[in-house]
Each structure stands twice: as C-alpha cells, then as structure tokens.
Short mmCIF file of N, CA and C in Angstrom, two decimals:
data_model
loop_
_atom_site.label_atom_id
_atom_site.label_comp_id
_atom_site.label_asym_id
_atom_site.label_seq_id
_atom_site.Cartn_x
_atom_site.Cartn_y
_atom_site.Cartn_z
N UNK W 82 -19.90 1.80 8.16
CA UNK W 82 -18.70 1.07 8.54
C UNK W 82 -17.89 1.95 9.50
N UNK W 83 -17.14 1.18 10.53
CA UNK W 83 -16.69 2.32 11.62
C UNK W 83 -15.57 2.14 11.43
N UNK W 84 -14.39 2.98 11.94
CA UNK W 84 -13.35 3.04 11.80
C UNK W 84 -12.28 2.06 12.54
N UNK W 85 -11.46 0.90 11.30
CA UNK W 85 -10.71 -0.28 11.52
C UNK W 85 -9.96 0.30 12.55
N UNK W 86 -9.37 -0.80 13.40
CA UNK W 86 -8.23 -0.71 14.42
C UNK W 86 -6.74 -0.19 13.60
N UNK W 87 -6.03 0.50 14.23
CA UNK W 87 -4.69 0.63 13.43
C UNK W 87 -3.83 0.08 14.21
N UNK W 88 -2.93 -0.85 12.87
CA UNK W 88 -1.91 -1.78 13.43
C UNK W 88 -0.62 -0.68 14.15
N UNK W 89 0.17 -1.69 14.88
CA UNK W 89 1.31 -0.69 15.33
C UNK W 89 2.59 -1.95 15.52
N UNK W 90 3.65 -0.94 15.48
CA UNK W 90 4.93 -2.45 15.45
C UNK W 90 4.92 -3.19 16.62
N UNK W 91 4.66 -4.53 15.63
CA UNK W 91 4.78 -5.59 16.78
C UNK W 91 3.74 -6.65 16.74
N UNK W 92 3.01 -5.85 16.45
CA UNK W 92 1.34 -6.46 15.63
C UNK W 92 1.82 -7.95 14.82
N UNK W 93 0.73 -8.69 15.12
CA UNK W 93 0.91 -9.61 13.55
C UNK W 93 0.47 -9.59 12.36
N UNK W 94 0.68 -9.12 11.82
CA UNK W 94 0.18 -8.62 10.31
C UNK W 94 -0.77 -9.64 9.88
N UNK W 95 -2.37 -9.25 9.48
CA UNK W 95 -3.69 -10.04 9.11
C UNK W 95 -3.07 -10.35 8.00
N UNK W 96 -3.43 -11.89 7.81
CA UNK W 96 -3.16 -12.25 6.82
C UNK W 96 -3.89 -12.06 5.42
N UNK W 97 -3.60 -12.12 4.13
CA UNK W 97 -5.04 -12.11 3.43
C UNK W 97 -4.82 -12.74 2.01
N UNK W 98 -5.44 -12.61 1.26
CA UNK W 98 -5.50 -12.83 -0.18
C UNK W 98 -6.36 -12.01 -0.82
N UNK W 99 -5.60 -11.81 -2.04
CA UNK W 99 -6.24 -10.53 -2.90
C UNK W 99 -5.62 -11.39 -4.20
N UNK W 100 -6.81 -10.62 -5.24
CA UNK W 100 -6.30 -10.90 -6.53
C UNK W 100 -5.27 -9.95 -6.97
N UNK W 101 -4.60 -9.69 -8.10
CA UNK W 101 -3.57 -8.54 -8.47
C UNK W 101 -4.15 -8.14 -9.66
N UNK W 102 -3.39 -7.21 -10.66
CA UNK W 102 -4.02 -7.01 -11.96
C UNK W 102 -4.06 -7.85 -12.85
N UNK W 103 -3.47 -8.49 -12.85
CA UNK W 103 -3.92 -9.75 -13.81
C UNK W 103 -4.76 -11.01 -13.68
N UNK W 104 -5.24 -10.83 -12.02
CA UNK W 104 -6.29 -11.84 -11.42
C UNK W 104 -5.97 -12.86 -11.11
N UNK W 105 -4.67 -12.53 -10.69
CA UNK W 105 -3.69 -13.90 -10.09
C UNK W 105 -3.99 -13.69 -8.46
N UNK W 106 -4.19 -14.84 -7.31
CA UNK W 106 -4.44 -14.47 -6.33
C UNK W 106 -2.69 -14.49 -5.77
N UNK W 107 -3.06 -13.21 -4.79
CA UNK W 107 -1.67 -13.04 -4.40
C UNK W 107 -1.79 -12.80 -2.52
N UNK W 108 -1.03 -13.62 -1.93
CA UNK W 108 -1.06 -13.66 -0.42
C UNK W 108 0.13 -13.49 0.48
N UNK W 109 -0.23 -12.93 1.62
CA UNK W 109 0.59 -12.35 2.44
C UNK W 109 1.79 -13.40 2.41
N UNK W 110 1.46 -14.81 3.05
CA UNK W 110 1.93 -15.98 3.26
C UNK W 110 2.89 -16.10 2.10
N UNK W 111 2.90 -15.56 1.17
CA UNK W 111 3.46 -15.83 -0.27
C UNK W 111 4.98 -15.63 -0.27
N UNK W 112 4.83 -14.61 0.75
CA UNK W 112 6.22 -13.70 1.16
C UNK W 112 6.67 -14.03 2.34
N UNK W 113 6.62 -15.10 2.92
CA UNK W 113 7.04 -15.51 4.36
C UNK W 113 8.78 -15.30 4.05
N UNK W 114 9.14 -15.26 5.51
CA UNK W 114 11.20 -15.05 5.15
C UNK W 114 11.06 -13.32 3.95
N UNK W 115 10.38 -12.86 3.72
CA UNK W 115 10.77 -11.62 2.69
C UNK W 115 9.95 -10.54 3.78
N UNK W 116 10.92 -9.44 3.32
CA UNK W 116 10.37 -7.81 4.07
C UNK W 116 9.12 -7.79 3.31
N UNK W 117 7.97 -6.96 3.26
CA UNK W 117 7.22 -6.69 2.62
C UNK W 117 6.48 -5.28 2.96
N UNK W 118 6.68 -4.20 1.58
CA UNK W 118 5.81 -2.84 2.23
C UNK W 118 4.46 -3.27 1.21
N UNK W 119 3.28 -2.93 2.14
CA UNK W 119 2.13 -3.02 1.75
C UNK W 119 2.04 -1.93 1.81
N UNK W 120 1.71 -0.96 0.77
CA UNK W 120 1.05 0.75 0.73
C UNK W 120 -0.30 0.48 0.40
N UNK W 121 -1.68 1.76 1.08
CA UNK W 121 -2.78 1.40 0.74
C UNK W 121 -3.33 2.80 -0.05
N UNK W 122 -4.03 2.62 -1.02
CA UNK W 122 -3.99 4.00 -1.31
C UNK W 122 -5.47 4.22 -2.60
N UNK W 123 -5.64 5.87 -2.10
CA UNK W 123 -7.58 5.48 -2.88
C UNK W 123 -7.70 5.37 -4.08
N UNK W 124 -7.12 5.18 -4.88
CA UNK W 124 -7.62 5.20 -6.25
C UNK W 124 -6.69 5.26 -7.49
N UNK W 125 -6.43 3.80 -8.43
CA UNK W 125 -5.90 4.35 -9.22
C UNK W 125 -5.91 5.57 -10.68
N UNK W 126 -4.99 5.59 -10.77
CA UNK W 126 -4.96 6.91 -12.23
C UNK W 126 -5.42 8.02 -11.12
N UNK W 127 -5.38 8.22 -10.30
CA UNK W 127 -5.51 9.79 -9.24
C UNK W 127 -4.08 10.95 -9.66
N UNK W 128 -4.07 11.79 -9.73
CA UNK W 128 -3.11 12.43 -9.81
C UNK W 128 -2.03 12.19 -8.43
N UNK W 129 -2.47 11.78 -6.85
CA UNK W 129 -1.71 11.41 -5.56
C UNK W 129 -1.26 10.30 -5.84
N UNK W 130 -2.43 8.92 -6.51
CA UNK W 130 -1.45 7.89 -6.20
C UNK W 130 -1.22 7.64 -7.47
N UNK W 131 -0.78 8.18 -8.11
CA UNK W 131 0.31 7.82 -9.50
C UNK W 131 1.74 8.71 -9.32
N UNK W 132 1.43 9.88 -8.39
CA UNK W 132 2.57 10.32 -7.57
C UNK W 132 3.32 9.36 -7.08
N UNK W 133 2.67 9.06 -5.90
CA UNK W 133 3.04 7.76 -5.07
C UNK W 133 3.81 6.34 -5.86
N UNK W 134 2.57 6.06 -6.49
CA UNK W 134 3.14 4.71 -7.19
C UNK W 134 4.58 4.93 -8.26
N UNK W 135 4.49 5.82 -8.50
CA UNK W 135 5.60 6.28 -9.73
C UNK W 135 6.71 6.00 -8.58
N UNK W 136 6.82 6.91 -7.17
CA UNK W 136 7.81 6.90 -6.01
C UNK W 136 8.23 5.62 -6.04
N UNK W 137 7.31 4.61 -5.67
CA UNK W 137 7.60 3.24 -5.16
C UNK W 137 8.54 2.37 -6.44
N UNK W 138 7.85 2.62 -8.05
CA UNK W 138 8.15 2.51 -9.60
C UNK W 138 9.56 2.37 -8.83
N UNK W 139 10.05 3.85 -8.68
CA UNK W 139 11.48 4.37 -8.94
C UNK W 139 12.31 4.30 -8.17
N UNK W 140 11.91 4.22 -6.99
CA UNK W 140 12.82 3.16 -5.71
C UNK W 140 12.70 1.86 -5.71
N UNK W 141 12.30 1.18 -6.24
CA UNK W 141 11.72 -0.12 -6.00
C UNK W 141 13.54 -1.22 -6.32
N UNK W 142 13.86 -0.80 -7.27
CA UNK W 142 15.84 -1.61 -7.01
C UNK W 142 15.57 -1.40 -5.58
N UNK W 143 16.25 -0.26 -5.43
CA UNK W 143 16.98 0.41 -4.05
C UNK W 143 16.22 -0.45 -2.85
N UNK W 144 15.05 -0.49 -3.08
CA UNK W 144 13.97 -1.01 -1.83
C UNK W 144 14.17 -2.69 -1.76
N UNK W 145 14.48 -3.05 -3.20
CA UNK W 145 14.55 -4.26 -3.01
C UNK W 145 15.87 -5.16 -2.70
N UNK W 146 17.17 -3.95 -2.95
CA UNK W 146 18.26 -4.31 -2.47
C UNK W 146 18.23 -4.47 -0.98
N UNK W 147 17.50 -4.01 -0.38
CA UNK W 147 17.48 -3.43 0.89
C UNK W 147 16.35 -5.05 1.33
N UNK W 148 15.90 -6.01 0.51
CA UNK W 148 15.48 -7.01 1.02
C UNK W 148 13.81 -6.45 1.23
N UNK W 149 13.16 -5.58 0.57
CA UNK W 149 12.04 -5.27 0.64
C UNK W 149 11.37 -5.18 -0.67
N UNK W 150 9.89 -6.34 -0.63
CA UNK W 150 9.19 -6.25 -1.80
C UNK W 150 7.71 -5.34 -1.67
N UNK W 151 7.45 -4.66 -2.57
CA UNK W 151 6.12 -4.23 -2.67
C UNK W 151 4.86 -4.37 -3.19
N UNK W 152 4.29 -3.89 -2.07
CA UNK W 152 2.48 -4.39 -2.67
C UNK W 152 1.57 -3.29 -2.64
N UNK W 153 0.87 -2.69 -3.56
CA UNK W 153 -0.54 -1.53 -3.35
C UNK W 153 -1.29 -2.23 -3.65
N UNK W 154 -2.09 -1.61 -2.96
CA UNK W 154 -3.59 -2.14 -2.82
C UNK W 154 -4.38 -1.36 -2.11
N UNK W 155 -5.23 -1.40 -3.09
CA UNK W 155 -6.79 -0.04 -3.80
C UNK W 155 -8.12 -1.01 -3.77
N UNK W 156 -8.79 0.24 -3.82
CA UNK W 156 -10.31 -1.09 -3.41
C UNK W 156 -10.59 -0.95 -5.33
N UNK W 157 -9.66 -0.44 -6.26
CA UNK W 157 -9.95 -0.80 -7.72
C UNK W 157 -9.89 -2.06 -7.79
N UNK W 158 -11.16 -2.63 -9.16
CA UNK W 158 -10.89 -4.14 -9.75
C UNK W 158 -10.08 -4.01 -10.48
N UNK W 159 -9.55 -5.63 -10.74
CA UNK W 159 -8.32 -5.72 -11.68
C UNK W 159 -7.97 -5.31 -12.53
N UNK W 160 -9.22 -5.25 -13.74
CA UNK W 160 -9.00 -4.49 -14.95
C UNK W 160 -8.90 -3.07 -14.73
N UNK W 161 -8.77 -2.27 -13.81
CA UNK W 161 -8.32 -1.27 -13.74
C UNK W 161 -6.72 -0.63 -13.18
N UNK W 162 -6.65 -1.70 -11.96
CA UNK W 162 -5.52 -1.56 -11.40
C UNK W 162 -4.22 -2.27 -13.03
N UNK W 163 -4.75 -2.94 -14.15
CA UNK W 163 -3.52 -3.41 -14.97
C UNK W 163 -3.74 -2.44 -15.93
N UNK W 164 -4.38 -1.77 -16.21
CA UNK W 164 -4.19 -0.32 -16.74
C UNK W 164 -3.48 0.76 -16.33
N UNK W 165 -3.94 1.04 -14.85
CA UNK W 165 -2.66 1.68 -14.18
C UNK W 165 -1.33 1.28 -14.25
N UNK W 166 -1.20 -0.11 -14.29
CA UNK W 166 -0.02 -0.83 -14.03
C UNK W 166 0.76 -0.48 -15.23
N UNK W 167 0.24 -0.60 -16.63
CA UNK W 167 0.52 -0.50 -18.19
C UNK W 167 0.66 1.00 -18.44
N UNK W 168 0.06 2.08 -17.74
CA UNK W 168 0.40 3.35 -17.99
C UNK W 168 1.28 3.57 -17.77
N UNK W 169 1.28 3.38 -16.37
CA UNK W 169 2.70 3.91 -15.54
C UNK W 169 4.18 2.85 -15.54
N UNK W 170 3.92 1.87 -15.81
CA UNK W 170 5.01 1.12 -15.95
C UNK W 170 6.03 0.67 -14.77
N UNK W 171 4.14 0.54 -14.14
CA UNK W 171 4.77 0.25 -12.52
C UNK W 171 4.85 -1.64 -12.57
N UNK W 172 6.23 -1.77 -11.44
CA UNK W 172 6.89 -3.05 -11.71
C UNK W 172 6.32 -4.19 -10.15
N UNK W 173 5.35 -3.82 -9.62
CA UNK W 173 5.16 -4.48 -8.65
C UNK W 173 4.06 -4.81 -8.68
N UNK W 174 3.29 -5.50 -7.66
CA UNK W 174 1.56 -5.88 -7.86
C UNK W 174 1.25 -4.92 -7.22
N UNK W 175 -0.49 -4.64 -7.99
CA UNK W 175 -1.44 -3.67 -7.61
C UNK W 175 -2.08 -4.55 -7.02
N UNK W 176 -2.44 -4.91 -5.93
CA UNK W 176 -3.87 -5.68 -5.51
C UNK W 176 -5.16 -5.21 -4.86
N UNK W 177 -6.34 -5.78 -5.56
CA UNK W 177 -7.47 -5.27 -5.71
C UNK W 177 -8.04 -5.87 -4.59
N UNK W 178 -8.50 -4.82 -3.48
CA UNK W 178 -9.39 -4.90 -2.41
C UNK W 178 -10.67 -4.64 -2.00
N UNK W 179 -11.81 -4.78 -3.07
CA UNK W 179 -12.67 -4.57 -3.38
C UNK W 179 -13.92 -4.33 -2.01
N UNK W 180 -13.95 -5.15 -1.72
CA UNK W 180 -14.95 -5.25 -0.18
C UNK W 180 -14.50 -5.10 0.96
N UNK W 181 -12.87 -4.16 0.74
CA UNK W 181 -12.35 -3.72 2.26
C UNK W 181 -12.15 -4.18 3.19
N UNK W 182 -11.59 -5.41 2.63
CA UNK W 182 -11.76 -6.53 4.35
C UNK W 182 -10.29 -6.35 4.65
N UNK W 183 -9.46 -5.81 3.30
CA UNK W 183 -7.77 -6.34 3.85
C UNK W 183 -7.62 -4.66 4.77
N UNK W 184 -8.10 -3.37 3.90
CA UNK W 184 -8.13 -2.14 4.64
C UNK W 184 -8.35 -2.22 5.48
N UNK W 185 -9.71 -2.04 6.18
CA UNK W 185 -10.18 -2.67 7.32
C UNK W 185 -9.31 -2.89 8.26
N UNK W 186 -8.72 -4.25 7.81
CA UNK W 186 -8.24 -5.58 8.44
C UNK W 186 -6.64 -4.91 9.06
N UNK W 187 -6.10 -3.72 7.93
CA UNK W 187 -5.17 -2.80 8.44
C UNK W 187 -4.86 -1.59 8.80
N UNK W 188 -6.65 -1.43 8.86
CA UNK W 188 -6.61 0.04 9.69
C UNK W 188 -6.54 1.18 8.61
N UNK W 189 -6.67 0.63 7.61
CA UNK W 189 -6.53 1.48 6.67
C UNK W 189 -8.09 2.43 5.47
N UNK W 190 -8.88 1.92 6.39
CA UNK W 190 -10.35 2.51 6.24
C UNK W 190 -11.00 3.34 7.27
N UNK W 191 -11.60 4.50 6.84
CA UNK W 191 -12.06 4.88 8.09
C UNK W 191 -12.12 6.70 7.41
N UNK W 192 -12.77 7.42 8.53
CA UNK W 192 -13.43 8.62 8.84
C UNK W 192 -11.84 9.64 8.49
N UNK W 193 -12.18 10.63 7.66
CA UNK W 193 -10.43 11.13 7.63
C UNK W 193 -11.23 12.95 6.78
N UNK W 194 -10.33 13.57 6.38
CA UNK W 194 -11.15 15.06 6.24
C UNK W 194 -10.38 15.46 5.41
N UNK W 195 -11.75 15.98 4.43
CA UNK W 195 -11.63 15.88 3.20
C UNK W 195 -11.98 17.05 2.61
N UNK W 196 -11.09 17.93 2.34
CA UNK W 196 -11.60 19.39 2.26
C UNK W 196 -12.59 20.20 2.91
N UNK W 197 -11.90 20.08 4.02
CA UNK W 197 -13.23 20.28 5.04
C UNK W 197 -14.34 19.51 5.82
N UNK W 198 -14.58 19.06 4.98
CA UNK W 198 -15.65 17.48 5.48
C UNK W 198 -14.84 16.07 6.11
N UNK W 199 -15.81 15.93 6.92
CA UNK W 199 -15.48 14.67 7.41
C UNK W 199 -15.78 13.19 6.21
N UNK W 200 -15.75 12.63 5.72
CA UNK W 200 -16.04 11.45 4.75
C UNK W 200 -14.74 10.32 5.55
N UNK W 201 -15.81 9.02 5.15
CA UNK W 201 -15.18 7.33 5.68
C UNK W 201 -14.83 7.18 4.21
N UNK W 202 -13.39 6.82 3.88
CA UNK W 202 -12.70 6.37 2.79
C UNK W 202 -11.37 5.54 3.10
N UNK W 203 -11.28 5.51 1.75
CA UNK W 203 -9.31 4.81 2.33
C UNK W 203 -8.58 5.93 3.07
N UNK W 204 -7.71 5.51 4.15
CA UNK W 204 -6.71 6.11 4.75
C UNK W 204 -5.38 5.86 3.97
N UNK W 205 -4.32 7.19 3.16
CA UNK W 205 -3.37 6.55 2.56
C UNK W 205 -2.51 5.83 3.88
N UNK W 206 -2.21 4.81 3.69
CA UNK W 206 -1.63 4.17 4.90
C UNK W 206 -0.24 3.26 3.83
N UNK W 207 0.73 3.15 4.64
CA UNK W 207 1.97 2.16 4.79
C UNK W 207 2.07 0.97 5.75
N UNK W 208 2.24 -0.04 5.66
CA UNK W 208 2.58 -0.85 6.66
C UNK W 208 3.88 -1.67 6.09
N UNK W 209 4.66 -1.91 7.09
CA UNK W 209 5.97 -2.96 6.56
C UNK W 209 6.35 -4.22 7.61
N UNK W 210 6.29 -5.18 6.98
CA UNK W 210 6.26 -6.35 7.71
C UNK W 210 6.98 -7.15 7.36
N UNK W 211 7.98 -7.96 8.92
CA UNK W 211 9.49 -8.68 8.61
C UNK W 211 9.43 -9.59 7.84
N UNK W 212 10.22 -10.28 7.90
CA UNK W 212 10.17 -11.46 7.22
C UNK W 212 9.37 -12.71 8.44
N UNK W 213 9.17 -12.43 9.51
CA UNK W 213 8.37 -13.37 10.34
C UNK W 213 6.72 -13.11 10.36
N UNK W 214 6.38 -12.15 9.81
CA UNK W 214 4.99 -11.54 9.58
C UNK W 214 4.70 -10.71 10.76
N UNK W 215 5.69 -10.03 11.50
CA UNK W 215 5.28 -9.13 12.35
C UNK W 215 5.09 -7.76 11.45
N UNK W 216 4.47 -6.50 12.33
CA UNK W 216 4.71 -5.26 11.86
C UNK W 216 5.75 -4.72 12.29
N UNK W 217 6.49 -3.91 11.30
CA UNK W 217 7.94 -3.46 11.90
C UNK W 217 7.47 -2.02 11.79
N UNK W 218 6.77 -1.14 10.91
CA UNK W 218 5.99 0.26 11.27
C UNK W 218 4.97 -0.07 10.05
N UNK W 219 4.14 0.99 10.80
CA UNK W 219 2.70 1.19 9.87
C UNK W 219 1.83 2.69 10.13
N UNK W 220 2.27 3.28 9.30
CA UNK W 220 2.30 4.53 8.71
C UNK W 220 1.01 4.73 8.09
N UNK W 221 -0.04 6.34 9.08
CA UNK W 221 -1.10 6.30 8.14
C UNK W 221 -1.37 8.08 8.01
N UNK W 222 -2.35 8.20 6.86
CA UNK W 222 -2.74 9.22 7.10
C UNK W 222 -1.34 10.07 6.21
N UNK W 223 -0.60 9.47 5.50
CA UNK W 223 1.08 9.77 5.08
C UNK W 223 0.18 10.76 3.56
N UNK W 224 1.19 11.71 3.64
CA UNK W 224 1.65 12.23 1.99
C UNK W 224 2.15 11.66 0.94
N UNK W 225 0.46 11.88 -0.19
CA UNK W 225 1.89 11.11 -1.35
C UNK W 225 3.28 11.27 -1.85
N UNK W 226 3.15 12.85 -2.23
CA UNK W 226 4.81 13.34 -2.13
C UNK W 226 5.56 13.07 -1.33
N UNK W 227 6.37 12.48 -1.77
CA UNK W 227 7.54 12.65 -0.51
C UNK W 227 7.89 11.00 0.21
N UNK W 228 6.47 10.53 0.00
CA UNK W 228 6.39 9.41 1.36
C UNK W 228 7.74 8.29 0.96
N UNK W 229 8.15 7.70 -0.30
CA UNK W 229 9.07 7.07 -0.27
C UNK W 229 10.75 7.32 0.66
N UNK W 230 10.54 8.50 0.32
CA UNK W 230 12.31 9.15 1.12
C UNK W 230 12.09 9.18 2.21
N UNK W 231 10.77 9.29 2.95
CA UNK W 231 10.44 9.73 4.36
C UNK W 231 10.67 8.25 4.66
N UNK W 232 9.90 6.79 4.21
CA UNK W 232 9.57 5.63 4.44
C UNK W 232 11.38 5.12 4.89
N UNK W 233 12.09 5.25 3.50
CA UNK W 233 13.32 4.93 3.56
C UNK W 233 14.30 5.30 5.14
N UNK W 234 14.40 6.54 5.11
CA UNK W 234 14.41 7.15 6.39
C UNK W 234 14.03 6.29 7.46
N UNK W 235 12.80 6.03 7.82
CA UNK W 235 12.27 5.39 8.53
C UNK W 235 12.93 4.17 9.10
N UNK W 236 13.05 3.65 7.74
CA UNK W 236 13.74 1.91 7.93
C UNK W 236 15.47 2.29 7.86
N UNK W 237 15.84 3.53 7.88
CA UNK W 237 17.63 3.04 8.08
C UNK W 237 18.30 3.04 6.83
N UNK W 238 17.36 3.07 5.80
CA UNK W 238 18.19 3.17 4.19
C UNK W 238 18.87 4.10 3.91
N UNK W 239 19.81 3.98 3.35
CA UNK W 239 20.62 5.20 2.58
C UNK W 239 19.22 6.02 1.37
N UNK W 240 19.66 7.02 1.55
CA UNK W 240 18.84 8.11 0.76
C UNK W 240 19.21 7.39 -0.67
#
C-alpha cells in the first residue's frame, strides 16, 4: 500500500462511515453544521494513545464549548476499541477502521520511522473540519503528549 495523499485546509473532507464501539454505524454527514476533530491513531490500550485519548477525555467540555465534537479512529475492531472506551472512561466515539479506507482516505496511512526503520503504519494524524465539511487544519505525524494544548492553540482556544 503506498502512501495516502495528505489533506490540507480547504480540502473537502472524504466522507465515510465507520462503525464505533458499540457497532453503531457512525458518519461524517452525521455532523453536518458541527466542528468536528477526527484524531487518527495506532492502537488502542498503547501506552501513546491512551496518553492521547485520556488528553481529548479531559478537554473534551472545553472542546466542546468551543463548538467542537470528537472522533478516534484506529484500524481496532469494536470489541476492542469499547474496552478501551470502558477502561479509560473515554466520553466520545472510538471508530473502527479496519481496512484503512477512512486513513488512507485522510492521509493518515503510510511509510513513517520507527525506531530507526522505515515501516507503512498509521500516521498519528489530526484533522478538523467546519461545520460545512471543509478542512480547517490537518495535523500529521503530531505527538501524543502534548497534542491537545498544541491543537487548542492552533484553533484560537483559550488554554
């Protein structure tokens, strides 16, 4: 598999459908008129993205005062991503991207270096998209630490 195109602001955000952890299908379209951050990220129960996801957990008021809802999405199946979900007591959907079409589809797959080695995996990537389904930024290759305050930043939020 070669390495997806990466979106950039302005883009129209691919549309898609994914199931979530509970195997409810959940779609871009779902959120028309709403901000939406899609984070992409490799694996749940990882020590990075339970970093991460805990970040998003614990901003997620603040993010959503701010008119922004969230979505991760891991190439985990469901019954794994609602385990993560139940550990961590994370309050948003996990959605399961199993055959990489939505990564892909956002640039968020591809060739990246990996203790040295080159390996094709998930790219941790961000993307955030208006309420008209454009891209407003899309962030890849990001740190789990940190990335929420940096993201916020980004968009103009108060710390």
């Amino acid at each position: 598999m070669t390495d997806s195109t990466r979106l950039a602001a302005g883009d129209q955000a691919p549309p898609f459908t994914l199931s979530d952890q509970d195997g409810n299908a959940v779609s871009l379209a779902d959120f028309a008129g709403s901000k939406v951050v899609v984070y992409f990220y490799p694996a749940a129960m990882t020590p990075g993205c339970t970093k991460q996801a805990c970040d998003f957990r614990d901003n997620l008021s603040s993010l959503a005062s701010a008119g922004y809802q969230v979505l991760g999405v891991s190439k985990d199946a469901p019954v794994k991503l609602k385990k993560f979900q139940e550990t961590e007591q994370l309050t948003f959907a996990l959605l399961s991207d199993t055959d990489l079409a939505v990564h892909t589809g956002y640039g968020a797959w591809g060739e990246k270096n990996l203790y040295g080695k080159t390996v094709t995996g998930v790219l941790r990537s961000t993307v955030v998209i208006d309420e008209t389904g454009m891209v407003e930024l899309a962030l890849y290759n990001v740190k789990a630490t940190g990335h929420v305050a940096s993201l916020r930043k980004r968009l103009g939020l108060p710390a």
